Amino acid sequence: MRPFNIYPTVFLLFLLNLIMAQETAEGNYYGEAFTISDGIQQNGSVFNQLAVTDTIMTQVKDEIREVCQAKGCWMNVALDSGDEVFVRFKDYGFFVPKDAASKTVFMNGLAFLEEMSVEDQKHYAKDSGASEEEIAQITEPARILRFEADGVLIKD
């Protein structure tokens, strides 16, 4: 029995990521490329009109505050309103660079509100590098502004 060689798998994942990150004059697309609409939300006001059961297809532009340091599989985006939106990527189908914090991002997808369990909050806090003390302080569900992006454009 031959031992499993991980190098071909890593190489294929690298190639897939290169294909999904389309270079443009504006920046890099991850996931599906999209046309930026004239009515893009720049202040997070789309979330003001949502109840927990609502979803709305929209585009949002703002600054990336934090990216998952394990894989780049989620990010927090600061809104002009002072709030923060938690962003995941549709069907776990793409990731963003782990060093994308502080860059401008355009996102296309679904905006919604979610009540996040204590367990999920602790999981994401651990992914972001929070200390054990910070994680222990999470004791109640939180109402979270959420976005499921099918595509993002990160400006360089």
mmCIF file of C-alpha atoms in Angstrom:
data_model
loop_
_atom_site.group_PDB
_atom_site.id
_atom_site.type_symbol
_atom_site.label_atom_id
_atom_site.label_comp_id
_atom_site.label_asym_id
_atom_site.label_seq_id
_atom_site.Cartn_x
_atom_site.Cartn_y
_atom_site.Cartn_z
ATOM 1 C CA MET A 1 0.000 0.000 0.000
ATOM 2 C CA ARG A 2 1.444 3.373 -1.053
ATOM 3 C CA PRO A 3 1.266 6.312 1.350
ATOM 4 C CA PHE A 4 -1.014 9.169 0.311
ATOM 5 C CA ASN A 5 0.870 12.020 -1.330
ATOM 6 C CA ILE A 6 -0.650 15.367 -0.338
ATOM 7 C CA TYR A 7 1.329 17.491 -2.830
ATOM 8 C CA PRO A 8 -0.931 16.888 -5.862
ATOM 9 C CA THR A 9 -3.979 17.805 -3.764
ATOM 10 C CA VAL A 10 -2.370 21.018 -2.509
ATOM 11 C CA PHE A 11 -1.305 21.921 -6.040
ATOM 12 C CA LEU A 12 -4.846 21.381 -7.389
ATOM 13 C CA LEU A 13 -6.321 23.567 -4.632
ATOM 14 C CA PHE A 14 -3.771 26.271 -5.454
ATOM 15 C CA LEU A 15 -4.706 26.152 -9.156
ATOM 16 C CA LEU A 16 -8.412 26.293 -8.334
ATOM 17 C CA ASN A 17 -7.865 29.391 -6.193
ATOM 18 C CA LEU A 18 -5.912 31.050 -9.026
ATOM 19 C CA ILE A 19 -8.736 30.372 -11.467
ATOM 20 C CA MET A 20 -11.342 31.780 -9.060
ATOM 21 C CA ALA A 21 -9.356 34.973 -8.374
ATOM 22 C CA GLN A 22 -9.892 36.884 -11.598
ATOM 23 C CA GLU A 23 -7.551 39.837 -12.099
ATOM 24 C CA THR A 24 -9.183 43.107 -13.103
ATOM 25 C CA ALA A 25 -8.040 46.698 -13.362
ATOM 26 C CA GLU A 26 -10.153 47.382 -10.272
ATOM 27 C CA GLY A 27 -8.893 44.576 -8.047
ATOM 28 C CA ASN A 28 -9.498 40.863 -7.667
ATOM 29 C CA TYR A 29 -12.806 39.033 -7.968
ATOM 30 C CA TYR A 30 -13.403 35.990 -5.781
ATOM 31 C CA GLY A 31 -16.379 33.757 -6.489
ATOM 32 C CA GLU A 32 -18.687 35.018 -9.241
ATOM 33 C CA ALA A 33 -17.789 38.218 -11.094
ATOM 34 C CA PHE A 34 -20.575 40.819 -11.066
ATOM 35 C CA THR A 35 -21.356 44.299 -12.322
ATOM 36 C CA ILE A 36 -21.409 46.936 -9.602
ATOM 37 C CA SER A 37 -24.830 48.563 -9.519
ATOM 38 C CA ASP A 38 -25.467 52.295 -9.216
ATOM 39 C CA GLY A 39 -27.517 51.669 -6.058
ATOM 40 C CA ILE A 40 -24.776 49.880 -4.096
ATOM 41 C CA GLN A 41 -25.233 50.173 -0.312
ATOM 42 C CA GLN A 42 -22.390 52.106 1.293
ATOM 43 C CA ASN A 43 -23.765 52.754 4.750
ATOM 44 C CA GLY A 44 -25.391 49.498 5.771
ATOM 45 C CA SER A 45 -28.887 51.000 5.646
ATOM 46 C CA VAL A 46 -30.177 47.834 3.941
ATOM 47 C CA PHE A 47 -29.963 46.100 7.336
ATOM 48 C CA ASN A 48 -32.148 48.742 9.048
ATOM 49 C CA GLN A 49 -35.223 47.456 7.218
ATOM 50 C CA LEU A 50 -34.726 43.733 7.909
ATOM 51 C CA ALA A 51 -36.403 41.468 10.444
ATOM 52 C CA VAL A 52 -34.745 38.184 11.490
ATOM 53 C CA THR A 53 -36.737 36.223 8.884
ATOM 54 C CA ASP A 54 -36.054 38.600 5.945
ATOM 55 C CA THR A 55 -33.426 38.339 3.197
ATOM 56 C CA ILE A 56 -32.657 40.781 0.410
ATOM 57 C CA MET A 57 -30.453 40.407 -2.673
ATOM 58 C CA THR A 58 -28.176 43.450 -2.756
ATOM 59 C CA GLN A 59 -24.653 44.793 -3.072
ATOM 60 C CA VAL A 60 -22.635 46.340 -0.259
ATOM 61 C CA LYS A 61 -19.367 48.286 -0.357
ATOM 62 C CA ASP A 62 -17.171 49.031 2.633
ATOM 63 C CA GLU A 63 -13.907 48.126 4.379
ATOM 64 C CA ILE A 64 -12.823 44.657 5.451
ATOM 65 C CA ARG A 65 -12.118 44.701 9.166
ATOM 66 C CA GLU A 66 -11.101 41.079 9.719
ATOM 67 C CA VAL A 67 -10.601 37.842 7.753
ATOM 68 C CA CYS A 68 -10.590 34.250 9.010
ATOM 69 C CA GLN A 69 -6.942 33.422 9.630
ATOM 70 C CA ALA A 70 -7.505 29.674 9.257
ATOM 71 C CA LYS A 71 -8.548 29.694 5.557
ATOM 72 C CA GLY A 72 -10.011 33.041 4.528
ATOM 73 C CA CYS A 73 -13.478 31.438 4.706
ATOM 74 C CA TRP A 74 -15.285 34.425 6.315
ATOM 75 C CA MET A 75 -14.754 38.114 6.932
ATOM 76 C CA ASN A 76 -16.131 40.972 9.009
ATOM 77 C CA VAL A 77 -16.840 44.175 7.115
ATOM 78 C CA ALA A 78 -17.123 47.563 8.828
ATOM 79 C CA LEU A 79 -20.149 49.589 7.720
ATOM 80 C CA ASP A 80 -20.241 53.392 7.660
ATOM 81 C CA SER A 81 -23.074 53.182 10.219
ATOM 82 C CA GLY A 82 -20.571 51.876 12.798
ATOM 83 C CA ASP A 83 -21.991 48.351 12.623
ATOM 84 C CA GLU A 84 -20.158 45.314 11.343
ATOM 85 C CA VAL A 85 -21.488 42.650 8.962
ATOM 86 C CA PHE A 86 -20.363 39.025 9.147
ATOM 87 C CA VAL A 87 -19.769 37.654 5.628
ATOM 88 C CA ARG A 88 -19.577 34.038 4.508
ATOM 89 C CA PHE A 89 -19.204 32.769 0.973
ATOM 90 C CA LYS A 90 -21.951 30.918 -0.876
ATOM 91 C CA ASP A 91 -21.698 27.135 -0.608
ATOM 92 C CA TYR A 92 -18.212 27.534 0.915
ATOM 93 C CA GLY A 93 -17.275 27.895 -2.747
ATOM 94 C CA PHE A 94 -14.393 30.355 -2.468
ATOM 95 C CA PHE A 95 -12.083 32.024 0.020
ATOM 96 C CA VAL A 96 -10.493 35.469 0.221
ATOM 97 C CA PRO A 97 -6.869 36.293 1.043
ATOM 98 C CA LYS A 98 -6.110 36.213 4.763
ATOM 99 C CA ASP A 99 -4.287 39.551 4.454
ATOM 100 C CA ALA A 100 -7.279 41.462 2.997
ATOM 101 C CA ALA A 101 -8.088 43.424 6.184
ATOM 102 C CA SER A 102 -8.304 47.223 5.666
ATOM 103 C CA LYS A 103 -9.050 46.849 1.945
ATOM 104 C CA THR A 104 -12.215 48.069 0.249
ATOM 105 C CA VAL A 105 -14.620 45.301 -0.730
ATOM 106 C CA PHE A 106 -17.652 45.196 -3.021
ATOM 107 C CA MET A 107 -19.965 42.276 -2.202
ATOM 108 C CA ASN A 108 -22.839 40.793 -4.183
ATOM 109 C CA GLY A 109 -25.308 38.470 -2.456
ATOM 110 C CA LEU A 110 -27.934 38.099 0.257
ATOM 111 C CA ALA A 111 -28.216 40.419 3.277
ATOM 112 C CA PHE A 112 -30.051 39.131 6.362
ATOM 113 C CA LEU A 113 -30.140 39.154 10.159
ATOM 114 C CA GLU A 114 -29.359 36.078 12.220
ATOM 115 C CA GLU A 115 -29.397 35.174 15.863
ATOM 116 C CA MET A 116 -26.026 33.476 16.400
ATOM 117 C CA SER A 117 -25.685 30.848 19.121
ATOM 118 C CA VAL A 118 -23.071 31.083 21.860
ATOM 119 C CA GLU A 119 -21.340 27.985 20.403
ATOM 120 C CA ASP A 120 -21.027 29.551 16.922
ATOM 121 C CA GLN A 121 -19.784 32.864 18.359
ATOM 122 C CA LYS A 122 -17.081 31.025 20.285
ATOM 123 C CA HIS A 123 -16.059 29.057 17.168
ATOM 124 C CA TYR A 124 -15.637 32.245 15.104
ATOM 125 C CA ALA A 125 -13.856 34.024 17.962
ATOM 126 C CA LYS A 126 -11.365 31.147 18.115
ATOM 127 C CA ASP A 127 -10.857 31.341 14.304
ATOM 128 C CA SER A 128 -10.089 35.051 14.600
ATOM 129 C CA GLY A 129 -7.422 34.441 17.260
ATOM 130 C CA ALA A 130 -9.352 35.651 20.331
ATOM 131 C CA SER A 131 -7.892 34.786 23.721
ATOM 132 C CA GLU A 132 -9.440 32.159 26.002
ATOM 133 C CA GLU A 133 -10.587 34.993 28.304
ATOM 134 C CA GLU A 134 -12.362 36.776 25.425
ATOM 135 C CA ILE A 135 -14.011 33.529 24.327
ATOM 136 C CA ALA A 136 -15.175 32.799 27.903
ATOM 137 C CA GLN A 137 -16.992 36.174 27.981
ATOM 138 C CA ILE A 138 -19.377 35.037 25.220
ATOM 139 C CA THR A 139 -22.435 33.903 27.163
ATOM 140 C CA GLU A 140 -25.535 35.025 25.212
ATOM 141 C CA PRO A 141 -26.848 34.636 21.650
ATOM 142 C CA ALA A 142 -26.175 37.705 19.503
ATOM 143 C CA ARG A 143 -28.155 39.380 16.743
ATOM 144 C CA ILE A 144 -25.731 39.462 13.818
ATOM 145 C CA LEU A 145 -25.831 41.385 10.541
ATOM 146 C CA ARG A 146 -25.040 38.739 7.938
ATOM 147 C CA PHE A 147 -24.208 38.574 4.274
ATOM 148 C CA GLU A 148 -23.855 35.512 2.059
ATOM 149 C CA ALA A 149 -21.696 36.609 -0.847
ATOM 150 C CA ASP A 150 -21.758 34.824 -4.181
ATOM 151 C CA GLY A 151 -18.977 37.144 -5.345
ATOM 152 C CA VAL A 152 -16.679 39.802 -3.917
ATOM 153 C CA LEU A 153 -14.336 42.343 -5.484
ATOM 154 C CA ILE A 154 -11.417 43.379 -3.299
ATOM 155 C CA LYS A 155 -9.726 46.612 -4.333
ATOM 156 C CA ASP A 156 -5.926 46.676 -4.226
#
